[in-house]
mmCIF file of C-alpha atoms and ligand atoms in Angstrom:
data_model
loop_
_atom_site.group_PDB
_atom_site.id
_atom_site.type_symbol
_atom_site.label_atom_id
_atom_site.label_comp_id
_atom_site.label_asym_id
_atom_site.label_seq_id
_atom_site.Cartn_x
_atom_site.Cartn_y
_atom_site.Cartn_z
ATOM 1 C CA MET A 1 11.736 -1.269 23.800
ATOM 2 C CA SER A 2 14.068 -3.732 22.040
ATOM 3 C CA LEU A 3 13.344 -6.474 19.940
ATOM 4 C CA LEU A 4 14.614 -9.466 18.897
ATOM 5 C CA ILE A 5 12.574 -12.506 16.484
ATOM 6 C CA THR A 6 15.032 -14.430 15.250
ATOM 7 C CA SER A 7 14.412 -18.206 13.421
ATOM 8 C CA SER A 8 17.655 -18.849 13.462
ATOM 9 C CA ARG A 9 19.663 -20.970 16.845
ATOM 10 C CA SER A 10 23.556 -19.216 15.035
ATOM 11 C CA VAL A 11 22.220 -16.277 15.044
ATOM 12 C CA LEU A 12 20.748 -16.100 18.368
ATOM 13 C CA ARG A 13 23.527 -17.355 19.894
ATOM 14 C CA GLN A 14 25.743 -14.349 18.306
ATOM 15 C CA VAL A 15 23.451 -11.515 18.668
ATOM 16 C CA LYS A 16 23.247 -12.434 22.591
ATOM 17 C CA SER A 17 26.667 -12.610 22.628
ATOM 18 C CA TYR A 18 27.195 -9.339 21.360
ATOM 19 C CA SER A 19 27.168 -7.172 24.314
ATOM 20 C CA VAL A 20 25.665 -3.243 22.559
ATOM 21 C CA PHE A 21 22.215 -5.109 22.089
ATOM 22 C CA GLN A 22 19.973 -5.728 24.345
ATOM 23 C CA CYS A 23 17.355 -7.669 24.021
ATOM 24 C CA PRO A 24 14.161 -7.873 26.621
ATOM 25 C CA ALA A 25 12.306 -9.904 24.344
ATOM 26 C CA ILE A 26 13.327 -12.864 22.302
ATOM 27 C CA HIS A 27 10.766 -14.213 19.464
ATOM 28 C CA GLU A 28 11.340 -17.847 18.083
ATOM 29 C CA GLY A 29 9.676 -19.527 15.825
ATOM 30 C CA ASN A 30 7.898 -18.561 12.459
ATOM 31 C CA LEU A 31 9.285 -16.112 11.774
ATOM 32 C CA SER A 32 7.043 -14.636 9.029
ATOM 33 C CA SER A 33 3.684 -14.254 11.206
ATOM 34 C CA VAL A 34 5.458 -12.375 14.263
ATOM 35 C CA LEU A 35 7.412 -10.345 10.763
ATOM 36 C CA ARG A 36 3.643 -9.259 9.983
ATOM 37 C CA THR A 37 2.317 -8.791 13.204
ATOM 38 C CA LEU A 38 5.055 -6.725 13.787
ATOM 39 C CA TYR A 39 5.013 -5.139 10.444
ATOM 40 C CA ARG A 40 1.016 -3.802 10.979
ATOM 41 C CA GLN A 41 1.444 -2.872 14.859
ATOM 42 C CA SER A 42 4.483 -0.781 14.805
ATOM 43 C CA SER A 43 5.496 3.134 13.214
ATOM 44 C CA THR A 44 8.951 2.630 13.925
ATOM 45 C CA PHE A 45 11.343 0.235 13.352
ATOM 46 C CA CYS A 46 14.670 -0.627 12.109
ATOM 47 C CA VAL A 47 15.470 -4.416 10.756
ATOM 48 C CA GLY A 48 18.338 -6.528 11.144
ATOM 49 C CA LEU A 49 19.021 -7.877 7.550
ATOM 50 C CA PRO A 50 20.224 -11.679 7.441
ATOM 51 C CA CYS A 51 24.063 -11.304 6.250
ATOM 52 C CA CYS A 52 25.069 -8.246 9.336
ATOM 53 C CA ARG A 53 28.125 -8.909 9.607
ATOM 54 C CA SER A 54 28.824 -7.611 13.607
ATOM 55 C CA SER A 55 30.311 -3.989 12.622
ATOM 56 C CA CYS A 56 26.628 -4.101 10.894
ATOM 57 C CA TRP A 57 24.964 -4.213 13.791
ATOM 58 C CA SER A 58 26.853 -1.742 15.427
ATOM 59 C CA TRP A 59 24.351 0.507 12.973
ATOM 60 C CA GLN A 60 21.516 -1.530 13.298
ATOM 61 C CA CYS A 61 21.641 -0.464 17.250
ATOM 62 C CA ASP A 62 22.708 2.731 17.038
ATOM 63 C CA LEU A 63 18.883 3.137 15.580
ATOM 64 C CA GLN A 64 17.578 1.712 18.510
ATOM 65 C CA SER A 65 15.854 4.279 20.502
ATOM 66 C CA SER A 66 13.365 3.755 22.983
ATOM 67 C CA ARG A 67 10.801 3.203 20.385
ATOM 68 C CA HIS A 68 12.415 1.623 17.638
ATOM 69 C CA ILE A 69 12.484 -2.938 16.856
ATOM 70 C CA GLY A 70 15.099 -4.186 16.014
ATOM 71 C CA LEU A 71 14.034 -7.633 13.710
ATOM 72 C CA TRP A 72 16.789 -10.041 13.133
ATOM 73 C CA SER A 73 15.713 -12.408 10.513
ATOM 74 C CA SER A 74 17.319 -15.197 8.754
ATOM 75 C CA HIS A 75 17.326 -16.733 5.587
ATOM 76 C CA GLN A 76 20.014 -17.718 5.180
ATOM 77 C CA ASN A 77 19.347 -21.007 3.903
ATOM 78 C CA THR A 78 17.928 -19.972 1.124
ATOM 79 C CA PRO A 79 18.175 -22.327 -1.798
ATOM 80 C CA THR A 80 20.209 -21.419 -5.443
ATOM 81 C CA LEU A 81 17.386 -21.085 -7.445
ATOM 82 C CA LYS A 82 18.246 -21.352 -11.304
ATOM 83 C CA THR A 83 15.344 -23.518 -13.596
ATOM 84 C CA VAL A 84 12.092 -22.320 -13.572
ATOM 85 C CA THR A 85 11.193 -25.216 -11.610
ATOM 86 C CA ASP A 86 13.081 -24.228 -8.804
ATOM 87 C CA VAL A 87 10.801 -20.835 -8.597
ATOM 88 C CA ALA A 88 8.052 -22.758 -8.487
ATOM 89 C CA LYS A 89 9.255 -25.107 -5.807
ATOM 90 C CA PHE A 90 10.275 -22.130 -3.969
ATOM 91 C CA ILE A 91 7.634 -19.628 -4.593
ATOM 92 C CA LYS A 92 4.475 -23.128 -2.761
ATOM 93 C CA GLU A 93 7.243 -24.256 -0.135
ATOM 94 C CA ARG A 94 9.294 -21.042 0.895
ATOM 95 C CA ALA A 95 7.287 -18.369 0.072
ATOM 96 C CA THR A 96 4.668 -15.746 1.138
ATOM 97 C CA ASN A 97 5.643 -12.477 0.065
ATOM 98 C CA VAL A 98 6.429 -12.260 -3.488
ATOM 99 C CA LEU A 99 7.367 -8.272 -4.464
ATOM 100 C CA VAL A 100 6.121 -7.829 -7.853
ATOM 101 C CA MET A 101 7.467 -5.007 -10.280
ATOM 102 C CA VAL A 102 6.109 -4.861 -13.507
ATOM 103 C CA GLY A 103 6.776 -2.734 -16.725
ATOM 104 C CA ALA A 104 4.858 -2.480 -20.237
ATOM 105 C CA GLY A 105 6.173 -5.874 -20.820
ATOM 106 C CA ILE A 106 3.470 -7.413 -19.441
ATOM 107 C CA SER A 107 0.983 -5.295 -21.541
ATOM 108 C CA THR A 108 2.221 -5.537 -24.466
ATOM 109 C CA PRO A 109 0.538 -9.268 -24.167
ATOM 110 C CA SER A 110 -3.151 -7.235 -24.244
ATOM 111 C CA GLY A 111 -1.863 -5.491 -27.353
ATOM 112 C CA ILE A 112 -0.671 -2.485 -26.044
ATOM 113 C CA PRO A 113 2.575 -1.261 -27.234
ATOM 114 C CA ASP A 114 5.595 -1.420 -24.932
ATOM 115 C CA PHE A 115 7.797 2.120 -24.650
ATOM 116 C CA ARG A 116 11.808 0.947 -25.805
ATOM 117 C CA THR A 117 11.409 -1.850 -28.045
ATOM 118 C CA PRO A 118 12.796 -1.062 -31.213
ATOM 119 C CA GLY A 119 10.554 -0.028 -33.827
ATOM 120 C CA THR A 120 7.145 -1.470 -32.168
ATOM 121 C CA GLY A 121 7.364 0.964 -28.990
ATOM 122 C CA LEU A 122 5.253 3.727 -28.153
ATOM 123 C CA TYR A 123 8.752 6.032 -28.320
ATOM 124 C CA ASP A 124 9.869 5.007 -31.961
ATOM 125 C CA ASN A 125 6.115 5.768 -33.126
ATOM 126 C CA LEU A 126 5.039 9.045 -32.499
ATOM 127 C CA GLN A 127 5.834 10.962 -35.570
ATOM 128 C CA LYS A 128 2.426 11.689 -36.080
ATOM 129 C CA TYR A 129 2.682 13.943 -32.865
ATOM 130 C CA ASN A 130 5.458 16.285 -33.712
ATOM 131 C CA LEU A 131 6.863 16.058 -30.494
ATOM 132 C CA PRO A 132 10.417 17.678 -29.460
ATOM 133 C CA TYR A 133 11.874 14.076 -28.701
ATOM 134 C CA PRO A 134 9.678 10.629 -27.537
ATOM 135 C CA GLU A 135 9.852 11.529 -23.084
ATOM 136 C CA ALA A 136 7.849 14.797 -24.530
ATOM 137 C CA ILE A 137 4.579 13.259 -24.456
ATOM 138 C CA PHE A 138 4.963 12.766 -21.054
ATOM 139 C CA ASP A 139 6.504 15.879 -19.452
ATOM 140 C CA ILE A 140 4.317 17.754 -17.945
ATOM 141 C CA HIS A 141 6.308 20.900 -19.200
ATOM 142 C CA PHE A 142 5.922 20.337 -22.427
ATOM 143 C CA PHE A 143 1.718 19.297 -21.908
ATOM 144 C CA MET A 144 1.591 22.776 -19.803
ATOM 145 C CA MET A 145 1.873 23.791 -23.056
ATOM 146 C CA ASP A 146 0.588 21.132 -25.952
ATOM 147 C CA PRO A 147 -1.435 18.468 -23.608
ATOM 148 C CA ARG A 148 -2.826 17.130 -27.235
ATOM 149 C CA PRO A 149 -0.607 14.595 -27.562
ATOM 150 C CA PHE A 150 -0.773 13.375 -24.303
ATOM 151 C CA PHE A 151 -4.753 13.056 -24.344
ATOM 152 C CA ALA A 152 -4.952 11.686 -28.190
ATOM 153 C CA LEU A 153 -2.968 9.203 -26.292
ATOM 154 C CA ALA A 154 -5.246 9.044 -22.827
ATOM 155 C CA GLN A 155 -8.071 8.406 -25.997
ATOM 156 C CA ASP A 156 -5.975 5.150 -27.225
ATOM 157 C CA LEU A 157 -5.496 3.581 -23.450
ATOM 158 C CA TYR A 158 -8.240 4.413 -21.244
ATOM 159 C CA PRO A 159 -8.774 1.684 -19.123
ATOM 160 C CA GLY A 160 -11.355 -0.713 -19.821
ATOM 161 C CA VAL A 161 -12.019 0.609 -22.891
ATOM 162 C CA ASN A 162 -10.315 -1.162 -26.024
ATOM 163 C CA TYR A 163 -8.146 -3.609 -23.879
ATOM 164 C CA LYS A 164 -8.127 -6.133 -21.396
ATOM 165 C CA PRO A 165 -6.191 -7.684 -19.015
ATOM 166 C CA ASN A 166 -3.817 -11.112 -20.099
ATOM 167 C CA VAL A 167 -2.792 -14.033 -18.671
ATOM 168 C CA VAL A 168 -0.105 -12.638 -16.674
ATOM 169 C CA HIS A 169 -2.266 -9.843 -14.610
ATOM 170 C CA HIS A 170 -4.550 -13.156 -14.345
ATOM 171 C CA PHE A 171 -1.044 -14.995 -13.037
ATOM 172 C CA LEU A 172 -0.725 -11.566 -10.322
ATOM 173 C CA ARG A 173 -4.542 -12.180 -8.886
ATOM 174 C CA LEU A 174 -3.794 -15.732 -8.692
ATOM 175 C CA LEU A 175 -0.869 -15.208 -6.377
ATOM 176 C CA TYR A 176 -3.030 -12.599 -4.037
ATOM 177 C CA GLU A 177 -5.127 -15.679 -4.370
ATOM 178 C CA GLU A 178 -2.703 -18.420 -3.270
ATOM 179 C CA GLU A 179 -1.942 -15.378 -0.789
ATOM 180 C CA LYS A 180 1.662 -15.987 -1.769
ATOM 181 C CA LEU A 181 0.960 -11.902 -3.138
ATOM 182 C CA GLN A 182 3.150 -9.118 -0.600
ATOM 183 C CA MET A 183 2.706 -5.638 -3.436
ATOM 184 C CA VAL A 184 2.304 -5.569 -6.585
ATOM 185 C CA TYR A 185 4.387 -2.713 -8.273
ATOM 186 C CA THR A 186 3.844 -1.298 -12.133
ATOM 187 C CA GLN A 187 4.475 1.419 -13.874
ATOM 188 C CA ASN A 188 1.768 0.823 -16.818
ATOM 189 C CA ILE A 189 -1.350 3.278 -16.531
ATOM 190 C CA ASP A 190 -3.591 1.247 -18.440
ATOM 191 C CA GLY A 191 -5.612 0.398 -15.480
ATOM 192 C CA LEU A 192 -4.716 -3.660 -16.053
ATOM 193 C CA GLU A 193 -4.059 -4.681 -13.322
ATOM 194 C CA ARG A 194 -6.425 -3.188 -11.067
ATOM 195 C CA LEU A 195 -9.159 -4.798 -14.043
ATOM 196 C CA ALA A 196 -7.752 -8.108 -13.711
ATOM 197 C CA GLY A 197 -8.912 -7.398 -9.568
ATOM 198 C CA ILE A 198 -6.153 -7.018 -7.411
ATOM 199 C CA PRO A 199 -7.395 -5.443 -4.625
ATOM 200 C CA ASP A 200 -6.198 -1.381 -3.429
ATOM 201 C CA THR A 201 -3.960 -2.865 -0.743
ATOM 202 C CA LYS A 202 -1.890 -4.926 -2.865
ATOM 203 C CA LEU A 203 -1.493 -2.841 -5.696
ATOM 204 C CA MET A 204 0.628 0.667 -6.134
ATOM 205 C CA GLU A 205 0.459 2.714 -8.984
ATOM 206 C CA ALA A 206 3.973 4.131 -9.757
ATOM 207 C CA HIS A 207 3.223 6.631 -13.066
ATOM 208 C CA GLY A 208 0.199 6.994 -11.436
ATOM 209 C CA THR A 209 -3.414 6.130 -13.032
ATOM 210 C CA PHE A 210 -6.824 7.509 -14.767
ATOM 211 C CA ALA A 211 -8.828 6.555 -11.810
ATOM 212 C CA THR A 212 -8.574 10.279 -9.968
ATOM 213 C CA ALA A 213 -7.920 12.986 -11.613
ATOM 214 C CA SER A 214 -6.593 16.736 -11.173
ATOM 215 C CA CYS A 215 -6.360 20.153 -12.057
ATOM 216 C CA THR A 216 -2.746 21.117 -13.408
ATOM 217 C CA LEU A 217 -3.277 24.690 -11.871
ATOM 218 C CA CYS A 218 -5.079 24.801 -8.735
ATOM 219 C CA GLY A 219 -4.735 20.881 -7.738
ATOM 220 C CA LYS A 220 -8.862 20.469 -7.491
ATOM 221 C CA MET A 221 -9.880 17.024 -7.721
ATOM 222 C CA HIS A 222 -13.109 16.209 -10.986
ATOM 223 C CA ASN A 223 -14.753 13.644 -11.612
ATOM 224 C CA SER A 224 -13.105 10.883 -12.698
ATOM 225 C CA ASN A 225 -15.903 9.845 -15.272
ATOM 226 C CA LYS A 226 -16.583 13.476 -16.273
ATOM 227 C CA VAL A 227 -13.116 12.997 -17.462
ATOM 228 C CA LYS A 228 -12.980 10.374 -18.745
ATOM 229 C CA GLN A 229 -16.234 11.478 -21.407
ATOM 230 C CA ALA A 230 -13.971 14.381 -22.796
ATOM 231 C CA ILE A 231 -11.129 12.424 -23.200
ATOM 232 C CA ILE A 232 -13.173 8.945 -24.727
ATOM 233 C CA GLU A 233 -14.847 12.249 -26.835
ATOM 234 C CA GLY A 234 -11.366 13.874 -28.407
ATOM 235 C CA ASP A 235 -12.084 17.148 -25.743
ATOM 236 C CA ILE A 236 -9.356 18.325 -23.634
ATOM 237 C CA PRO A 237 -10.885 18.503 -19.974
ATOM 238 C CA MET A 238 -10.452 21.507 -18.545
ATOM 239 C CA CYS A 239 -11.632 22.944 -14.636
ATOM 240 C CA GLU A 240 -14.200 23.956 -13.441
ATOM 241 C CA ALA A 241 -13.444 25.656 -10.261
ATOM 242 C CA THR A 242 -14.342 29.471 -10.797
ATOM 243 C CA ASN A 243 -11.835 31.829 -13.122
ATOM 244 C CA CYS A 244 -8.942 28.867 -13.411
ATOM 245 C CA LYS A 245 -8.484 27.808 -17.061
ATOM 246 C CA GLY A 246 -5.849 25.231 -15.604
ATOM 247 C CA LYS A 247 -6.291 21.535 -18.046
ATOM 248 C CA VAL A 248 -7.379 18.863 -15.858
ATOM 249 C CA LYS A 249 -4.715 15.913 -15.943
ATOM 250 C CA PRO A 250 -5.560 12.242 -15.171
ATOM 251 C CA ASP A 251 -3.755 11.683 -11.600
ATOM 252 C CA ILE A 252 -0.759 10.191 -14.027
ATOM 253 C CA VAL A 253 2.873 10.594 -12.760
ATOM 254 C CA PHE A 254 4.461 13.394 -15.700
ATOM 255 C CA PHE A 255 8.238 13.271 -15.213
ATOM 256 C CA GLY A 256 9.574 16.380 -13.672
ATOM 257 C CA GLU A 257 6.638 15.135 -11.108
ATOM 258 C CA ASN A 258 6.738 13.413 -7.719
ATOM 259 C CA LEU A 259 5.405 9.681 -7.371
ATOM 260 C CA PRO A 260 2.469 8.933 -4.610
ATOM 261 C CA PRO A 261 4.321 9.130 -1.358
ATOM 262 C CA SER A 262 2.845 5.626 -0.861
ATOM 263 C CA PHE A 263 5.715 4.507 -3.072
ATOM 264 C CA TRP A 264 7.768 4.707 -0.457
ATOM 265 C CA ASP A 265 6.770 2.384 1.763
ATOM 266 C CA TYR A 266 8.744 0.073 -0.105
ATOM 267 C CA HIS A 267 11.577 0.538 1.571
ATOM 268 C CA GLN A 268 9.309 -1.439 4.871
ATOM 269 C CA HIS A 269 7.806 -3.982 1.754
ATOM 270 C CA ILE A 270 11.433 -5.064 0.919
ATOM 271 C CA HIS A 271 12.003 -6.389 4.407
ATOM 272 C CA PHE A 272 9.727 -9.357 4.256
ATOM 273 C CA THR A 273 10.323 -9.809 0.574
ATOM 274 C CA ASP A 274 11.001 -13.902 0.107
ATOM 275 C CA LEU A 275 11.426 -13.226 -3.512
ATOM 276 C CA LEU A 276 11.320 -10.200 -5.998
ATOM 277 C CA LEU A 277 9.827 -10.780 -9.592
ATOM 278 C CA ILE A 278 10.258 -8.156 -12.102
ATOM 279 C CA ILE A 279 8.519 -8.967 -14.899
ATOM 280 C CA GLY A 280 8.708 -7.192 -18.639
ATOM 281 C CA THR A 281 10.471 -3.712 -17.631
ATOM 282 C CA SER A 282 13.760 -1.800 -18.578
ATOM 283 C CA LEU A 283 14.352 -1.482 -15.084
ATOM 284 C CA GLU A 284 15.253 2.075 -17.786
ATOM 285 C CA VAL A 285 13.272 4.743 -15.373
ATOM 286 C CA TYR A 286 13.732 5.279 -11.581
ATOM 287 C CA PRO A 287 13.400 5.590 -8.759
ATOM 288 C CA PHE A 288 10.693 3.338 -10.013
ATOM 289 C CA ALA A 289 14.352 0.577 -10.837
ATOM 290 C CA GLY A 290 15.788 1.100 -7.384
ATOM 291 C CA ILE A 291 13.191 -0.947 -5.622
ATOM 292 C CA ALA A 292 15.448 -3.733 -6.980
ATOM 293 C CA ASP A 293 18.698 -2.831 -6.182
ATOM 294 C CA ALA A 294 16.950 -2.729 -2.821
ATOM 295 C CA VAL A 295 16.008 -5.410 -1.682
ATOM 296 C CA GLY A 296 18.419 -7.761 0.600
ATOM 297 C CA THR A 297 21.297 -9.466 -1.597
ATOM 298 C CA GLN A 298 19.160 -12.657 0.223
ATOM 299 C CA THR A 299 16.469 -12.292 -1.798
ATOM 300 C CA PRO A 300 16.068 -14.228 -4.498
ATOM 301 C CA ARG A 301 15.642 -12.183 -7.467
ATOM 302 C CA VAL A 302 13.511 -13.501 -10.637
ATOM 303 C CA LEU A 303 13.080 -11.368 -13.761
ATOM 304 C CA ILE A 304 10.602 -12.471 -16.437
ATOM 305 C CA ASN A 305 11.793 -10.161 -19.599
ATOM 306 C CA LEU A 306 13.093 -10.493 -23.034
ATOM 307 C CA ASN A 307 16.548 -10.161 -22.107
ATOM 308 C CA ALA A 308 18.531 -9.244 -18.715
ATOM 309 C CA VAL A 309 17.753 -5.764 -17.998
ATOM 310 C CA GLY A 310 18.617 -3.178 -14.816
ATOM 311 C CA SER A 311 21.350 -5.009 -12.860
ATOM 312 C CA LEU A 312 20.048 -8.215 -12.818
ATOM 313 C CA GLY A 313 22.415 -10.831 -12.696
ATOM 314 C CA ARG A 314 24.832 -9.184 -10.904
ATOM 315 C CA ARG A 315 23.483 -11.401 -7.727
ATOM 316 C CA THR A 316 24.083 -14.631 -7.367
ATOM 317 C CA THR A 317 20.701 -15.017 -6.213
ATOM 318 C CA ASP A 318 19.121 -14.033 -9.009
ATOM 319 C CA VAL A 319 17.139 -15.891 -12.066
ATOM 320 C CA ILE A 320 16.698 -14.726 -14.952
ATOM 321 C CA LEU A 321 13.779 -16.283 -17.562
ATOM 322 C CA THR A 322 14.814 -15.008 -20.922
ATOM 323 C CA GLY A 323 12.405 -14.391 -23.889
ATOM 324 C CA ASP A 324 8.386 -14.478 -24.346
ATOM 325 C CA LEU A 325 7.195 -13.394 -21.439
ATOM 326 C CA GLU A 326 3.846 -14.590 -21.684
ATOM 327 C CA GLU A 327 5.508 -18.850 -22.550
ATOM 328 C CA SER A 328 7.777 -18.214 -19.575
ATOM 329 C CA VAL A 329 4.263 -17.004 -17.124
ATOM 330 C CA HIS A 330 3.181 -19.830 -18.561
ATOM 331 C CA SER A 331 5.482 -22.893 -17.690
ATOM 332 C CA LEU A 332 5.895 -20.711 -14.537
ATOM 333 C CA VAL A 333 2.291 -21.595 -13.735
ATOM 334 C CA ARG A 334 2.118 -25.084 -15.054
ATOM 335 C CA GLU A 335 4.758 -26.280 -12.881
ATOM 336 C CA LEU A 336 3.426 -23.931 -9.677
ATOM 337 C CA GLY A 337 0.418 -26.274 -10.896
ATOM 338 C CA TRP A 338 -1.887 -23.749 -11.347
ATOM 339 C CA GLU A 339 -3.259 -24.291 -14.390
ATOM 340 C CA GLU A 340 -6.314 -25.093 -13.461
ATOM 341 C CA LYS A 341 -7.311 -22.410 -10.742
ATOM 342 C CA LEU A 342 -5.653 -19.858 -13.441
ATOM 343 C CA LYS A 343 -8.001 -20.835 -16.108
ATOM 344 C CA ALA A 344 -10.726 -20.505 -13.655
ATOM 345 C CA LEU A 345 -10.086 -17.457 -12.855
ATOM 346 C CA GLU A 346 -10.217 -16.018 -16.241
ATOM 347 C CA LYS A 347 -13.268 -17.684 -16.949
ATOM 348 C CA VAL A 348 -14.645 -15.860 -13.630
ATOM 349 C CA TYR A 349 -13.084 -12.170 -15.778
ATOM 350 C CA GLU A 350 -14.680 -13.257 -18.699
ATOM 351 C CA SER A 351 -18.393 -13.892 -17.227
ATOM 352 C CA LYS A 352 -17.946 -10.827 -15.225
ATOM 353 C CA GLN A 353 -17.313 -8.925 -18.004
ATOM 354 C CA ILE A 354 -20.230 -10.252 -19.724
ATOM 355 C CA ASN A 355 -22.634 -9.724 -17.204
ATOM 356 C CA GLU A 356 -21.397 -5.802 -16.598
ATOM 357 C CA GLU A 357 -21.968 -5.706 -20.568
HETATM 358 P P1 OAD B 401 10.299 -0.206 -21.245
HETATM 359 O O1 OAD B 401 9.747 -0.402 -23.362
HETATM 360 O O2 OAD B 401 10.889 0.720 -21.356
HETATM 361 O O3 OAD B 401 10.342 -1.641 -21.345
HETATM 362 C C1 OAD B 401 9.752 -2.900 -22.085
HETATM 363 C C2 OAD B 401 10.138 -4.168 -21.687
HETATM 364 O O4 OAD B 401 9.192 -4.833 -21.428
HETATM 365 C C3 OAD B 401 11.710 -4.363 -22.623
HETATM 366 O O5 OAD B 401 12.850 -4.710 -21.922
HETATM 367 C C4 OAD B 401 10.958 -5.313 -23.277
HETATM 368 O O6 OAD B 401 11.970 -6.515 -23.883
HETATM 369 C C5 OAD B 401 10.348 -6.344 -22.888
HETATM 370 N N1 OAD B 401 9.466 -7.251 -23.235
HETATM 371 C C6 OAD B 401 8.179 -6.794 -24.342
HETATM 372 N N2 OAD B 401 7.236 -6.894 -24.873
HETATM 373 C C7 OAD B 401 7.819 -8.469 -23.955
HETATM 374 C C8 OAD B 401 7.061 -9.991 -24.234
HETATM 375 N N3 OAD B 401 6.201 -10.159 -24.849
HETATM 376 N N4 OAD B 401 8.070 -11.131 -22.946
HETATM 377 C C9 OAD B 401 9.351 -10.445 -23.021
HETATM 378 N N5 OAD B 401 9.625 -9.367 -22.593
HETATM 379 C C10 OAD B 401 8.687 -7.947 -23.302
HETATM 380 O O7 OAD B 401 8.780 -0.038 -21.011
HETATM 381 P P2 OAD B 401 8.819 0.005 -18.633
HETATM 382 O O8 OAD B 401 9.906 -0.204 -18.600
HETATM 383 O O9 OAD B 401 7.643 -0.548 -18.619
HETATM 384 O O10 OAD B 401 7.065 6.050 -17.998
HETATM 385 O O11 OAD B 401 9.455 1.595 -19.127
HETATM 386 C C11 OAD B 401 8.875 2.788 -17.849
HETATM 387 C C12 OAD B 401 8.518 3.749 -18.179
HETATM 388 O O12 OAD B 401 9.053 4.619 -19.071
HETATM 389 C C13 OAD B 401 7.340 3.767 -18.027
HETATM 390 O O13 OAD B 401 6.286 3.627 -16.762
HETATM 391 C C14 OAD B 401 6.789 5.257 -19.192
HETATM 392 C C15 OAD B 401 7.641 5.098 -19.323
HETATM 393 O O14 OAD B 401 8.579 6.982 -19.843
HETATM 394 C C16 OAD B 401 5.625 6.648 -17.898
HETATM 395 O O15 OAD B 401 4.156 6.539 -18.249
HETATM 396 C C17 OAD B 401 5.726 8.257 -16.794
HETATM 397 ZN ZN1 ZN B 402 -7.791 24.326 -12.051
#
């Protein structure tokens, strides 16, 4: 089956006149709702990108097997965003799928240092562990030789023990509550997005999580509460399988390990993304950083970070909000008119914490 969906009459005219493309079903109208329905229902599809020239079309059409659905959307009217006010207006009026990428910067207001900020970043403060190079703390080969530095760090960082979500995490939760959030892709292992209440279905912990743990030798899954207990008490959790002397590691993705397979779903998500929001990351680590480059060139990319990073700034559709990210998020929230809602969310979080204590 081939299917054409477009909200643009000119795209429709052009595609109709393009003889290779046979489209028995044409849907017009509310693009995002039709796309979302299709996305849920179809396992294979290909997507016609908004800016496709006819040279790309034949490539797209080649992909049209009998089971593929071709989606042609048009975002050609995307306004140029420049300021935080423009971004807020776009989110309020146009966006239902905000894709978010975050890194260690968003946890600094919670008191957790990031990795690469000179002086305060974790990689400048690992002398006590005597590592051959800073990244060794997250290197699987080094871990197999000496797991102690990682477990010492994990003892401090264990989610829900020493640190709590801050305004950025609550803002992401609010995006979800307001039905604007497509997904949060996080590189962080502090679990603060989960703690802020972003549901599993909207969260991709690309560099893994403490929520599960497994043996580094036999792969056996272990009870995460027991592993947590061992880590907090300063012990190294060992495998419980008979005859296995492996160390148990929380399922954090180390250098040299694969990302969770569902990470790669971003290739599908990006076709439905209205706006990409990148907060608090140096975009130095791939494949995570590749998401930013993969979104369509017509999709606005908004960076909230101390300084410009990655390829941000190279596209006319990019917006860069430099400076302290907590302040930028506050002004975005203000422009969105969400201040009261954010306060209410923070209150709910605090009272939930008090009840659980
Ligand atoms: P980095 O430390 O590389 O980058 C954090 C970014 O946030 C930097 O660009 C900082 O300038 C910015 N930043 C920090 N605090 C800020 C603030 N208050 N306001 C504005 N900007 C601020 O952290 P990541 O990009 O997350 O891997 O690092 C990626 C990966 O490298 C991590 O996931 C980790 C590490 O090796 C693993 O854990 C496997
Ligand atoms: Zn084992």
